[in-house]
PDB file of C-alpha atoms and ligand atoms in Angstrom:
ATOM      1  CA  UNK Y 304     -20.133-109.976 -96.171  1.00 94.00           C
ATOM      2  CA  UNK Y 305     -21.644-110.518 -92.731  1.00 97.00           C
ATOM      3  CA  UNK Y 306     -23.903-113.485 -92.076  1.00 98.00           C
ATOM      4  CA  UNK Y 307     -26.463-113.714 -89.288  1.00 98.00           C
ATOM      5  CA  UNK Y 308     -25.870-116.880 -87.287  1.00 98.00           C
ATOM      6  CA  UNK Y 309     -27.969-117.555 -84.193  1.00 97.00           C
ATOM      7  CA  UNK Y 310     -28.164-113.965 -83.024  1.00 96.00           C
ATOM      8  CA  UNK Y 311     -24.655-112.880 -84.073  1.00 97.00           C
ATOM      9  CA  UNK Y 312     -23.394-111.171 -87.202  1.00 98.00           C
ATOM     10  CA  UNK Y 313     -20.235-113.030 -88.198  1.00 98.00           C
ATOM     11  CA  UNK Y 314     -17.853-112.846 -91.158  1.00 97.00           C
ATOM     12  CA  UNK Y 315     -18.936-115.186 -93.921  1.00 96.00           C
ATOM     13  CA  UNK Y 316     -15.782-117.282 -93.474  1.00 97.00           C
ATOM     14  CA  UNK Y 317     -16.823-117.916 -89.856  1.00 96.00           C
ATOM     15  CA  UNK Y 318     -20.464-118.663 -90.687  1.00 97.00           C
ATOM     16  CA  UNK Y 319     -20.321-122.396 -90.049  1.00 97.00           C
ATOM     17  CA  UNK Y 320     -22.602-125.047 -88.598  1.00 97.00           C
ATOM     18  CA  UNK Y 321     -21.893-128.613 -87.498  1.00 98.00           C
ATOM     19  CA  UNK Y 322     -21.755-131.506 -89.978  1.00 98.00           C
ATOM     20  CA  UNK Y 323     -24.105-133.202 -87.483  1.00 98.00           C
ATOM     21  CA  UNK Y 324     -26.789-130.594 -88.218  1.00 98.00           C
ATOM     22  CA  UNK Y 325     -29.792-132.515 -89.528  1.00 98.00           C
ATOM     23  CA  UNK Y 326     -30.217-129.830 -92.157  1.00 98.00           C
ATOM     24  CA  UNK Y 327     -26.938-131.104 -93.611  1.00 98.00           C
ATOM     25  CA  UNK Y 328     -27.461-134.795 -92.866  1.00 98.00           C
ATOM     26  CA  UNK Y 329     -31.105-135.056 -93.950  1.00 98.00           C
ATOM     27  CA  UNK Y 330     -32.331-131.790 -95.448  1.00 98.00           C
ATOM     28  CA  UNK Y 331     -34.307-131.384 -92.232  1.00 98.00           C
ATOM     29  CA  UNK Y 332     -35.185-127.727 -92.039  1.00 98.00           C
ATOM     30  CA  UNK Y 333     -36.989-124.912 -93.826  1.00 98.00           C
ATOM     31  CA  UNK Y 334     -35.985-121.797 -95.716  1.00 98.00           C
ATOM     32  CA  UNK Y 335     -37.125-118.698 -97.567  1.00 98.00           C
ATOM     33  CA  UNK Y 336     -35.783-116.627-100.426  1.00 97.00           C
ATOM     34  CA  UNK Y 337     -36.720-112.937-100.219  1.00 97.00           C
ATOM     35  CA  UNK Y 338     -35.880-109.940-102.425  1.00 97.00           C
ATOM     36  CA  UNK Y 339     -34.912-106.388-101.598  1.00 97.00           C
ATOM     37  CA  UNK Y 340     -35.543-103.746-104.250  1.00 96.00           C
ATOM     38  CA  UNK Y 341     -34.003-100.331-103.812  1.00 94.00           C
ATOM     39  CA  UNK Y 342     -33.939-100.586-100.017  1.00 95.00           C
ATOM     40  CA  UNK Y 343     -37.425-102.106 -99.706  1.00 97.00           C
ATOM     41  CA  UNK Y 344     -37.857-105.706 -98.580  1.00 97.00           C
ATOM     42  CA  UNK Y 345     -40.609-107.141-100.756  1.00 97.00           C
ATOM     43  CA  UNK Y 346     -43.414-109.076 -99.085  1.00 98.00           C
ATOM     44  CA  UNK Y 347     -41.358-109.738 -95.940  1.00 98.00           C
ATOM     45  CA  UNK Y 348     -44.389-110.526 -93.790  1.00 98.00           C
ATOM     46  CA  UNK Y 349     -45.716-113.108 -96.284  1.00 98.00           C
ATOM     47  CA  UNK Y 350     -42.321-114.796 -96.471  1.00 98.00           C
ATOM     48  CA  UNK Y 351     -42.085-114.970 -92.684  1.00 98.00           C
ATOM     49  CA  UNK Y 352     -45.647-116.287 -92.469  1.00 98.00           C
ATOM     50  CA  UNK Y 353     -44.795-119.065 -94.947  1.00 98.00           C
ATOM     51  CA  UNK Y 354     -41.511-119.821 -93.158  1.00 98.00           C
ATOM     52  CA  UNK Y 355     -43.279-120.219 -89.831  1.00 98.00           C
ATOM     53  CA  UNK Y 356     -46.026-122.342 -91.433  1.00 98.00           C
ATOM     54  CA  UNK Y 357     -43.379-124.637 -92.939  1.00 98.00           C
ATOM     55  CA  UNK Y 358     -41.601-124.839 -89.573  1.00 98.00           C
ATOM     56  CA  UNK Y 359     -44.864-125.571 -87.752  1.00 98.00           C
ATOM     57  CA  UNK Y 360     -45.713-128.445 -90.090  1.00 98.00           C
ATOM     58  CA  UNK Y 361     -42.312-130.098 -89.638  1.00 98.00           C
ATOM     59  CA  UNK Y 362     -42.564-129.432 -85.878  1.00 97.00           C
ATOM     60  CA  UNK Y 363     -39.528-127.215 -85.811  1.00 97.00           C
ATOM     61  CA  UNK Y 364     -39.707-124.809 -82.923  1.00 94.00           C
ATOM     62  CA  UNK Y 365     -38.466-121.372 -83.921  1.00 95.00           C
ATOM     63  CA  UNK Y 366     -37.041-119.657 -80.860  1.00 90.00           C
ATOM     64  CA  UNK Y 367     -37.645-116.174 -82.305  1.00 96.00           C
ATOM     65  CA  UNK Y 368     -40.896-114.320 -82.924  1.00 97.00           C
ATOM     66  CA  UNK Y 369     -41.696-113.113 -86.431  1.00 97.00           C
ATOM     67  CA  UNK Y 370     -40.963-109.536 -85.314  1.00 97.00           C
ATOM     68  CA  UNK Y 371     -37.565-110.558 -83.995  1.00 97.00           C
ATOM     69  CA  UNK Y 372     -36.887-112.370 -87.263  1.00 98.00           C
ATOM     70  CA  UNK Y 373     -37.880-109.251 -89.185  1.00 97.00           C
ATOM     71  CA  UNK Y 374     -35.415-107.208 -87.117  1.00 97.00           C
ATOM     72  CA  UNK Y 375     -32.669-109.785 -87.719  1.00 98.00           C
ATOM     73  CA  UNK Y 376     -33.245-109.597 -91.482  1.00 97.00           C
ATOM     74  CA  UNK Y 377     -33.061-105.784 -91.475  1.00 96.00           C
ATOM     75  CA  UNK Y 378     -29.980-105.827 -89.230  1.00 96.00           C
ATOM     76  CA  UNK Y 379     -28.183-108.197 -91.633  1.00 97.00           C
ATOM     77  CA  UNK Y 380     -29.041-106.078 -94.675  1.00 96.00           C
ATOM     78  CA  UNK Y 381     -27.818-102.933 -92.915  1.00 95.00           C
ATOM     79  CA  UNK Y 382     -24.568-104.593 -91.857  1.00 95.00           C
ATOM     80  CA  UNK Y 383     -23.874-105.372 -95.520  1.00 95.00           C
ATOM     81  CA  UNK Y 384     -25.107-101.989 -96.845  1.00 92.00           C
ATOM     82  CA  UNK Y 385     -27.324-103.802 -99.335  1.00 88.00           C
ATOM     83  CA  UNK Y 386     -30.149-102.029-101.133  1.00 88.00           C
ATOM     84  CA  UNK Y 387     -30.759-104.567-103.886  1.00 92.00           C
ATOM     85  CA  UNK Y 388     -30.364-108.055-102.615  1.00 95.00           C
ATOM     86  CA  UNK Y 389     -31.531-111.598-102.231  1.00 96.00           C
ATOM     87  CA  UNK Y 390     -32.031-112.850 -98.700  1.00 97.00           C
ATOM     88  CA  UNK Y 391     -31.755-116.520 -97.835  1.00 98.00           C
ATOM     89  CA  UNK Y 392     -33.289-117.291 -94.446  1.00 98.00           C
ATOM     90  CA  UNK Y 393     -32.574-120.817 -93.211  1.00 98.00           C
ATOM     91  CA  UNK Y 394     -33.734-122.653 -90.121  1.00 98.00           C
ATOM     92  CA  UNK Y 395     -32.249-126.116 -89.820  1.00 98.00           C
ATOM     93  CA  UNK Y 396     -33.153-128.721 -87.212  1.00 98.00           C
ATOM     94  CA  UNK Y 397     -29.745-128.263 -85.590  1.00 98.00           C
ATOM     95  CA  UNK Y 398     -27.005-130.538 -84.358  1.00 97.00           C
ATOM     96  CA  UNK Y 399     -28.036-134.078 -83.448  1.00 97.00           C
ATOM     97  CA  UNK Y 400     -26.584-137.536 -83.838  1.00 96.00           C
ATOM     98  CA  UNK Y 401     -26.437-139.733 -86.928  1.00 97.00           C
ATOM     99  CA  UNK Y 402     -29.949-141.114 -86.353  1.00 96.00           C
ATOM    100  CA  UNK Y 403     -33.096-139.549 -87.760  1.00 97.00           C
ATOM    101  CA  UNK Y 404     -34.632-138.652 -84.395  1.00 96.00           C
ATOM    102  CA  UNK Y 405     -35.278-134.891 -84.460  1.00 97.00           C
ATOM    103  CA  UNK Y 406     -35.675-134.869 -80.660  1.00 95.00           C
ATOM    104  CA  UNK Y 407     -31.874-135.207 -80.421  1.00 95.00           C
ATOM    105  CA  UNK Y 408     -31.512-131.805 -82.067  1.00 97.00           C
ATOM    106  CA  UNK Y 409     -31.992-129.350 -79.239  1.00 95.00           C
ATOM    107  CA  UNK Y 410     -31.109-126.061 -80.928  1.00 96.00           C
ATOM    108  CA  UNK Y 411     -32.219-125.152 -84.438  1.00 97.00           C
ATOM    109  CA  UNK Y 412     -29.663-123.104 -86.359  1.00 98.00           C
ATOM    110  CA  UNK Y 413     -30.976-119.801 -87.685  1.00 98.00           C
ATOM    111  CA  UNK Y 414     -28.989-118.316 -90.564  1.00 98.00           C
ATOM    112  CA  UNK Y 415     -29.592-115.224 -92.698  1.00 98.00           C
ATOM    113  CA  UNK Y 416     -27.446-114.756 -95.787  1.00 97.00           C
ATOM    114  CA  UNK Y 417     -27.785-111.641 -97.935  1.00 96.00           C
ATOM    115  CA  UNK Y 418     -26.269-111.435-101.375  1.00 92.00           C
ATOM    116  CA  UNK Y 419     -26.821-110.337-104.940  1.00 86.00           C
ATOM    117  CA  UNK Y 420     -28.730-112.476-107.393  1.00 79.00           C
ATOM    118  CA  UNK Y 421     -29.290-112.598-111.164  1.00 74.00           C
ATOM    119  CA  UNK Y 422     -31.120-115.697-112.241  1.00 75.00           C
ATOM    120  CA  UNK Y 423     -31.646-115.325-115.961  1.00 86.00           C
ATOM    121  CA  UNK Y 424     -29.907-113.042-118.443  1.00 89.00           C
ATOM    122  CA  UNK Y 425     -31.837-109.938-119.575  1.00 90.00           C
ATOM    123  CA  UNK Y 426     -32.578-111.351-123.018  1.00 92.00           C
ATOM    124  CA  UNK Y 427     -34.663-114.189-121.529  1.00 93.00           C
ATOM    125  CA  UNK Y 428     -37.105-111.568-120.218  1.00 93.00           C
ATOM    126  CA  UNK Y 429     -37.298-109.988-123.651  1.00 92.00           C
ATOM    127  CA  UNK Y 430     -37.298-113.082-125.873  1.00 96.00           C
ATOM    128  CA  UNK Y 431     -38.824-115.620-123.532  1.00 97.00           C
ATOM    129  CA  UNK Y 432     -37.755-119.014-122.266  1.00 97.00           C
ATOM    130  CA  UNK Y 433     -38.079-122.463-123.843  1.00 98.00           C
ATOM    131  CA  UNK Y 434     -38.874-125.186-121.356  1.00 98.00           C
ATOM    132  CA  UNK Y 435     -39.743-128.889-121.340  1.00 98.00           C
ATOM    133  CA  UNK Y 436     -41.794-131.304-119.310  1.00 98.00           C
ATOM    134  CA  UNK Y 437     -39.591-133.748-117.408  1.00 98.00           C
ATOM    135  CA  UNK Y 438     -40.123-137.325-116.188  1.00 98.00           C
ATOM    136  CA  UNK Y 439     -39.423-136.569-112.506  1.00 98.00           C
ATOM    137  CA  UNK Y 440     -42.820-136.044-110.870  1.00 98.00           C
ATOM    138  CA  UNK Y 441     -43.418-133.428-108.163  1.00 98.00           C
ATOM    139  CA  UNK Y 442     -43.557-134.828-104.637  1.00 98.00           C
ATOM    140  CA  UNK Y 443     -47.057-135.874-103.702  1.00 97.00           C
ATOM    141  CA  UNK Y 444     -48.708-133.670-101.053  1.00 96.00           C
ATOM    142  CA  UNK Y 445     -49.458-136.786 -98.983  1.00 96.00           C
ATOM    143  CA  UNK Y 446     -45.699-137.487 -98.789  1.00 95.00           C
ATOM    144  CA  UNK Y 447     -43.653-134.323 -98.508  1.00 95.00           C
ATOM    145  CA  UNK Y 448     -46.116-131.542 -99.207  1.00 97.00           C
ATOM    146  CA  UNK Y 449     -44.618-129.056-101.706  1.00 98.00           C
ATOM    147  CA  UNK Y 450     -46.192-126.315 -99.575  1.00 98.00           C
ATOM    148  CA  UNK Y 451     -43.397-126.952 -97.081  1.00 98.00           C
ATOM    149  CA  UNK Y 452     -40.407-124.984 -98.307  1.00 98.00           C
ATOM    150  CA  UNK Y 453     -37.999-127.515 -96.863  1.00 98.00           C
ATOM    151  CA  UNK Y 454     -34.233-127.787 -97.172  1.00 98.00           C
ATOM    152  CA  UNK Y 455     -34.752-131.032 -99.070  1.00 97.00           C
ATOM    153  CA  UNK Y 456     -34.898-129.874-102.687  1.00 97.00           C
ATOM    154  CA  UNK Y 457     -33.791-133.159-104.232  1.00 98.00           C
ATOM    155  CA  UNK Y 458     -37.127-133.559-106.034  1.00 98.00           C
ATOM    156  CA  UNK Y 459     -36.602-130.184-107.732  1.00 98.00           C
ATOM    157  CA  UNK Y 460     -32.902-130.799-108.364  1.00 98.00           C
ATOM    158  CA  UNK Y 461     -33.661-134.130-110.080  1.00 98.00           C
ATOM    159  CA  UNK Y 462     -36.167-132.386-112.354  1.00 98.00           C
ATOM    160  CA  UNK Y 463     -33.629-129.613-113.017  1.00 98.00           C
ATOM    161  CA  UNK Y 464     -31.076-132.280-113.994  1.00 98.00           C
ATOM    162  CA  UNK Y 465     -33.622-133.834-116.371  1.00 98.00           C
ATOM    163  CA  UNK Y 466     -33.992-130.425-118.024  1.00 98.00           C
ATOM    164  CA  UNK Y 467     -30.296-129.573-118.076  1.00 98.00           C
ATOM    165  CA  UNK Y 468     -29.407-132.917-119.631  1.00 98.00           C
ATOM    166  CA  UNK Y 469     -31.727-132.019-122.531  1.00 97.00           C
ATOM    167  CA  UNK Y 470     -30.272-128.515-122.841  1.00 97.00           C
ATOM    168  CA  UNK Y 471     -33.032-126.593-121.027  1.00 97.00           C
ATOM    169  CA  UNK Y 472     -32.722-124.379-117.953  1.00 95.00           C
ATOM    170  CA  UNK Y 473     -36.199-124.903-116.498  1.00 97.00           C
ATOM    171  CA  UNK Y 474     -38.743-127.688-116.498  1.00 98.00           C
ATOM    172  CA  UNK Y 475     -42.445-128.249-116.048  1.00 98.00           C
ATOM    173  CA  UNK Y 476     -43.084-130.801-113.328  1.00 98.00           C
ATOM    174  CA  UNK Y 477     -46.251-132.890-113.395  1.00 98.00           C
ATOM    175  CA  UNK Y 478     -47.965-134.329-110.353  1.00 98.00           C
ATOM    176  CA  UNK Y 479     -48.542-138.061-109.931  1.00 97.00           C
ATOM    177  CA  UNK Y 480     -51.716-137.777-112.024  1.00 97.00           C
ATOM    178  CA  UNK Y 481     -49.852-136.168-114.908  1.00 98.00           C
ATOM    179  CA  UNK Y 482     -51.210-132.630-114.461  1.00 98.00           C
ATOM    180  CA  UNK Y 483     -48.980-129.591-114.726  1.00 98.00           C
ATOM    181  CA  UNK Y 484     -48.109-128.311-111.273  1.00 98.00           C
ATOM    182  CA  UNK Y 485     -45.051-126.073-111.244  1.00 98.00           C
ATOM    183  CA  UNK Y 486     -41.458-125.693-112.354  1.00 98.00           C
ATOM    184  CA  UNK Y 487     -38.322-126.599-110.395  1.00 98.00           C
ATOM    185  CA  UNK Y 488     -38.120-123.208-108.693  1.00 97.00           C
ATOM    186  CA  UNK Y 489     -41.086-121.267-110.035  1.00 98.00           C
ATOM    187  CA  UNK Y 490     -44.865-121.353-110.343  1.00 98.00           C
ATOM    188  CA  UNK Y 491     -46.513-121.472-113.742  1.00 98.00           C
ATOM    189  CA  UNK Y 492     -49.350-119.478-115.324  1.00 98.00           C
ATOM    190  CA  UNK Y 493     -51.125-119.636-118.644  1.00 98.00           C
ATOM    191  CA  UNK Y 494     -53.292-116.934-120.180  1.00 98.00           C
ATOM    192  CA  UNK Y 495     -55.967-117.582-122.747  1.00 97.00           C
ATOM    193  CA  UNK Y 496     -58.888-115.574-124.066  1.00 95.00           C
ATOM    194  CA  UNK Y 497     -59.028-113.027-121.282  1.00 95.00           C
ATOM    195  CA  UNK Y 498     -58.471-115.454-118.430  1.00 98.00           C
ATOM    196  CA  UNK Y 499     -55.421-116.299-116.356  1.00 98.00           C
ATOM    197  CA  UNK Y 500     -54.988-119.845-115.063  1.00 98.00           C
ATOM    198  CA  UNK Y 501     -52.575-121.363-112.572  1.00 98.00           C
ATOM    199  CA  UNK Y 502     -52.540-124.819-110.946  1.00 98.00           C
ATOM    200  CA  UNK Y 503     -54.281-124.834-107.586  1.00 97.00           C
ATOM    201  CA  UNK Y 504     -52.241-125.403-104.435  1.00 97.00           C
ATOM    202  CA  UNK Y 505     -53.911-128.691-103.497  1.00 96.00           C
ATOM    203  CA  UNK Y 506     -52.519-130.340-106.652  1.00 97.00           C
ATOM    204  CA  UNK Y 507     -49.050-130.154-105.090  1.00 97.00           C
ATOM    205  CA  UNK Y 508     -47.219-126.858-105.462  1.00 98.00           C
ATOM    206  CA  UNK Y 509     -45.444-124.304-103.354  1.00 98.00           C
ATOM    207  CA  UNK Y 510     -47.925-121.491-102.761  1.00 98.00           C
ATOM    208  CA  UNK Y 511     -45.615-118.936-104.264  1.00 98.00           C
ATOM    209  CA  UNK Y 512     -45.621-115.383-102.976  1.00 98.00           C
ATOM    210  CA  UNK Y 513     -44.907-113.996-106.459  1.00 98.00           C
ATOM    211  CA  UNK Y 514     -47.815-116.166-107.687  1.00 98.00           C
ATOM    212  CA  UNK Y 515     -50.058-114.485-105.142  1.00 98.00           C
ATOM    213  CA  UNK Y 516     -48.843-110.997-106.120  1.00 98.00           C
ATOM    214  CA  UNK Y 517     -49.371-111.721-109.825  1.00 98.00           C
ATOM    215  CA  UNK Y 518     -52.902-113.038-109.239  1.00 98.00           C
ATOM    216  CA  UNK Y 519     -53.728-109.770-107.427  1.00 98.00           C
ATOM    217  CA  UNK Y 520     -52.125-107.603-110.138  1.00 98.00           C
ATOM    218  CA  UNK Y 521     -54.082-109.443-112.835  1.00 98.00           C
ATOM    219  CA  UNK Y 522     -57.356-108.993-110.931  1.00 98.00           C
ATOM    220  CA  UNK Y 523     -56.611-105.271-110.562  1.00 97.00           C
ATOM    221  CA  UNK Y 524     -56.372-105.150-114.360  1.00 97.00           C
ATOM    222  CA  UNK Y 525     -59.813-106.756-114.563  1.00 97.00           C
ATOM    223  CA  UNK Y 526     -58.458-110.128-115.679  1.00 97.00           C
ATOM    224  CA  UNK Y 527     -60.304-113.140-114.347  1.00 98.00           C
ATOM    225  CA  UNK Y 528     -57.968-115.486-112.466  1.00 98.00           C
ATOM    226  CA  UNK Y 529     -58.675-119.149-111.917  1.00 98.00           C
ATOM    227  CA  UNK Y 530     -56.795-121.771-109.894  1.00 98.00           C
ATOM    228  CA  UNK Y 531     -57.374-124.961-111.825  1.00 94.00           C
ATOM    229  CA  UNK Y 532     -56.307-128.368-112.990  1.00 97.00           C
ATOM    230  CA  UNK Y 533     -54.066-127.727-116.009  1.00 98.00           C
ATOM    231  CA  UNK Y 534     -52.880-130.301-118.544  1.00 98.00           C
ATOM    232  CA  UNK Y 535     -49.925-130.148-120.932  1.00 98.00           C
ATOM    233  CA  UNK Y 536     -52.475-129.769-123.741  1.00 98.00           C
ATOM    234  CA  UNK Y 537     -53.771-126.600-122.040  1.00 98.00           C
ATOM    235  CA  UNK Y 538     -50.245-125.183-121.850  1.00 98.00           C
ATOM    236  CA  UNK Y 539     -49.412-126.010-125.482  1.00 98.00           C
ATOM    237  CA  UNK Y 540     -52.605-124.298-126.684  1.00 98.00           C
ATOM    238  CA  UNK Y 541     -52.581-121.277-124.375  1.00 98.00           C
ATOM    239  CA  UNK Y 542     -52.178-117.790-125.768  1.00 98.00           C
ATOM    240  CA  UNK Y 543     -49.434-116.986-123.266  1.00 98.00           C
ATOM    241  CA  UNK Y 544     -47.400-118.670-120.572  1.00 98.00           C
ATOM    242  CA  UNK Y 545     -45.081-117.361-117.877  1.00 98.00           C
ATOM    243  CA  UNK Y 546     -43.314-118.416-114.701  1.00 98.00           C
ATOM    244  CA  UNK Y 547     -43.179-116.603-111.355  1.00 98.00           C
ATOM    245  CA  UNK Y 548     -40.744-116.734-108.461  1.00 97.00           C
ATOM    246  CA  UNK Y 549     -38.907-114.496-106.034  1.00 97.00           C
ATOM    247  CA  UNK Y 550     -35.580-114.899-107.799  1.00 94.00           C
ATOM    248  CA  UNK Y 551     -36.863-115.148-111.390  1.00 94.00           C
ATOM    249  CA  UNK Y 552     -39.714-112.614-110.934  1.00 96.00           C
ATOM    250  CA  UNK Y 553     -41.923-113.036-114.054  1.00 97.00           C
ATOM    251  CA  UNK Y 554     -40.387-114.947-116.967  1.00 98.00           C
ATOM    252  CA  UNK Y 555     -42.203-115.252-120.302  1.00 98.00           C
ATOM    253  CA  UNK Y 556     -42.313-118.788-121.726  1.00 98.00           C
ATOM    254  CA  UNK Y 557     -42.489-119.023-125.508  1.00 98.00           C
ATOM    255  CA  UNK Y 558     -42.008-122.714-126.216  1.00 98.00           C
ATOM    256  CA  UNK Y 559     -42.964-125.854-124.303  1.00 98.00           C
ATOM    257  CA  UNK Y 560     -41.880-129.345-125.409  1.00 98.00           C
ATOM    258  CA  UNK Y 561     -41.082-127.974-128.870  1.00 97.00           C
ATOM    259  CA  UNK Y 562     -44.516-126.339-129.320  1.00 98.00           C
ATOM    260  CA  UNK Y 563     -44.801-122.574-129.666  1.00 98.00           C
ATOM    261  CA  UNK Y 564     -47.025-121.062-127.006  1.00 98.00           C
ATOM    262  CA  UNK Y 565     -49.219-118.449-128.699  1.00 96.00           C
ATOM    263  CA  UNK Y 566     -47.197-116.823-131.416  1.00 94.00           C
ATOM    264  CA  UNK Y 567     -43.857-117.885-129.907  1.00 95.00           C
ATOM    265  CA  UNK Y 568     -42.983-114.474-128.450  1.00 97.00           C
ATOM    266  CA  UNK Y 569     -43.694-113.039-124.974  1.00 97.00           C
ATOM    267  CA  UNK Y 570     -47.391-112.192-124.737  1.00 97.00           C
ATOM    268  CA  UNK Y 571     -48.935-108.781-124.178  1.00 97.00           C
ATOM    269  CA  UNK Y 572     -50.506-109.664-120.838  1.00 98.00           C
ATOM    270  CA  UNK Y 573     -47.244-111.196-119.620  1.00 98.00           C
ATOM    271  CA  UNK Y 574     -45.322-108.033-120.535  1.00 97.00           C
ATOM    272  CA  UNK Y 575     -47.962-105.864-118.859  1.00 97.00           C
ATOM    273  CA  UNK Y 576     -47.743-107.919-115.668  1.00 98.00           C
ATOM    274  CA  UNK Y 577     -43.935-107.652-115.734  1.00 97.00           C
ATOM    275  CA  UNK Y 578     -44.326-103.856-115.793  1.00 97.00           C
ATOM    276  CA  UNK Y 579     -46.959-103.861-113.047  1.00 98.00           C
ATOM    277  CA  UNK Y 580     -44.718-106.095-110.945  1.00 97.00           C
ATOM    278  CA  UNK Y 581     -41.773-103.744-111.390  1.00 96.00           C
ATOM    279  CA  UNK Y 582     -43.892-100.738-110.385  1.00 96.00           C
ATOM    280  CA  UNK Y 583     -44.951-102.580-107.258  1.00 97.00           C
ATOM    281  CA  UNK Y 584     -41.465-103.716-106.215  1.00 96.00           C
ATOM    282  CA  UNK Y 585     -40.178-100.159-106.761  1.00 93.00           C
ATOM    283  CA  UNK Y 586     -42.586 -98.729-104.231  1.00 93.00           C
ATOM    284  CA  UNK Y 587     -43.863-101.402-101.868  1.00 93.00           C
ATOM    285  CA  UNK Y 588     -41.906-103.050 -99.091  1.00 93.00           C
ATOM    286  CA  UNK Y 589     -40.404-102.837 -95.621  1.00 93.00           C
ATOM    287  CA  UNK Y 590     -37.685-100.139 -95.599  1.00 91.00           C
ATOM    288  CA  UNK Y 591     -34.191-101.325 -94.671  1.00 93.00           C
ATOM    289  CA  UNK Y 592     -33.352 -98.046 -92.928  1.00 83.00           C
TER     290      UNK Y 592
HETATM  291  N1  PMP N 285     -42.113-123.280-106.629  1.00 88.52           N
HETATM  292  C1  PMP N 285     -40.953-123.715-106.121  1.00 88.52           C
HETATM  293  C2  PMP N 285     -40.661-125.158-106.112  1.00 88.52           C
HETATM  294  C3  PMP N 285     -40.039-122.800-105.583  1.00 88.52           C
HETATM  295  O1  PMP N 285     -38.890-123.219-105.053  1.00 88.52           O
HETATM  296  C4  PMP N 285     -40.346-121.424-105.597  1.00 88.52           C
HETATM  297  C5  PMP N 285     -39.413-120.423-104.981  1.00 88.52           C
HETATM  298  N2  PMP N 285     -38.205-120.303-105.679  1.00 88.52           N
HETATM  299  C6  PMP N 285     -41.549-121.025-106.191  1.00 88.52           C
HETATM  300  C7  PMP N 285     -42.429-121.986-106.672  1.00 88.52           C
HETATM  301  C8  PMP N 285     -41.944-119.570-106.256  1.00 88.52           C
HETATM  302  O2  PMP N 285     -42.278-119.106-104.977  1.00 88.52           O
HETATM  303  P1  PMP N 285     -42.056-117.592-104.548  1.00 88.52           P
HETATM  304  O3  PMP N 285     -42.780-116.763-105.527  1.00 88.52           O
HETATM  305  O4  PMP N 285     -42.608-117.510-103.183  1.00 88.52           O
HETATM  306  O5  PMP N 285     -40.574-117.349-104.605  1.00 88.52           O
END
């Protein structure tokens, strides 16, 4: 497998950066995860827009334009003859010294890794996932804003560990006020009585690209969509619940904190949106060749 490293395509065994890279020392950098379905890169522009917004906020100067980045992504996919893939695009602050000062890092490292991905087994999509709320709170937007898709995922990893230690794969994270915000690597939706709800971005979430796609698909089906404040009580008593993310796509949730959501099986609207999403990813995207 070839990896894109600062303008070159190198063998994966040679794809190395310095241990003095502040991405490694401090999680100082940004990244994206992007999917390719049957030779079509899904929502590439939106992912690049979010990447560059994240970089801008952390004052990381990307030496390439978005068009050049797009070309680099396509070039890497072609080099690996991948038609169905997961792309990990990483921009780290670059090599500096052991201090925090980002000014010491003169050259950000730009890496593009392409590989296969399967997040959950097939039966999870059919039977649904059981999740729990965990004690680790989501970072507050006034500290490290969750809208920045930064290389520092410790907040999410700690919540994931909370879940794993209780025997669950995914967790609902609350914000500092105790409202539901998102999961460790996915956004969350609930559906009840004809309306779809998802926590609004200002509460402290990553503004997921799959979230955005799903909101549009629901609206196209005539479903009202509302970005709201959502409590655990709302989730427990919703008719349906599901998670969205680039890697996970749309995952039905059937139980939260031991309570059945709806009738405890994937909901009709969730299953419809899964189908709509599949139709879209089959046909919409930037062609690799
Ligand atoms: N929230 C978090 C914390 C994430 O890491 C991700 C991406 N895995 C998402 C939500 C979903 O975002 P997207 O749909 O853009 O992948």
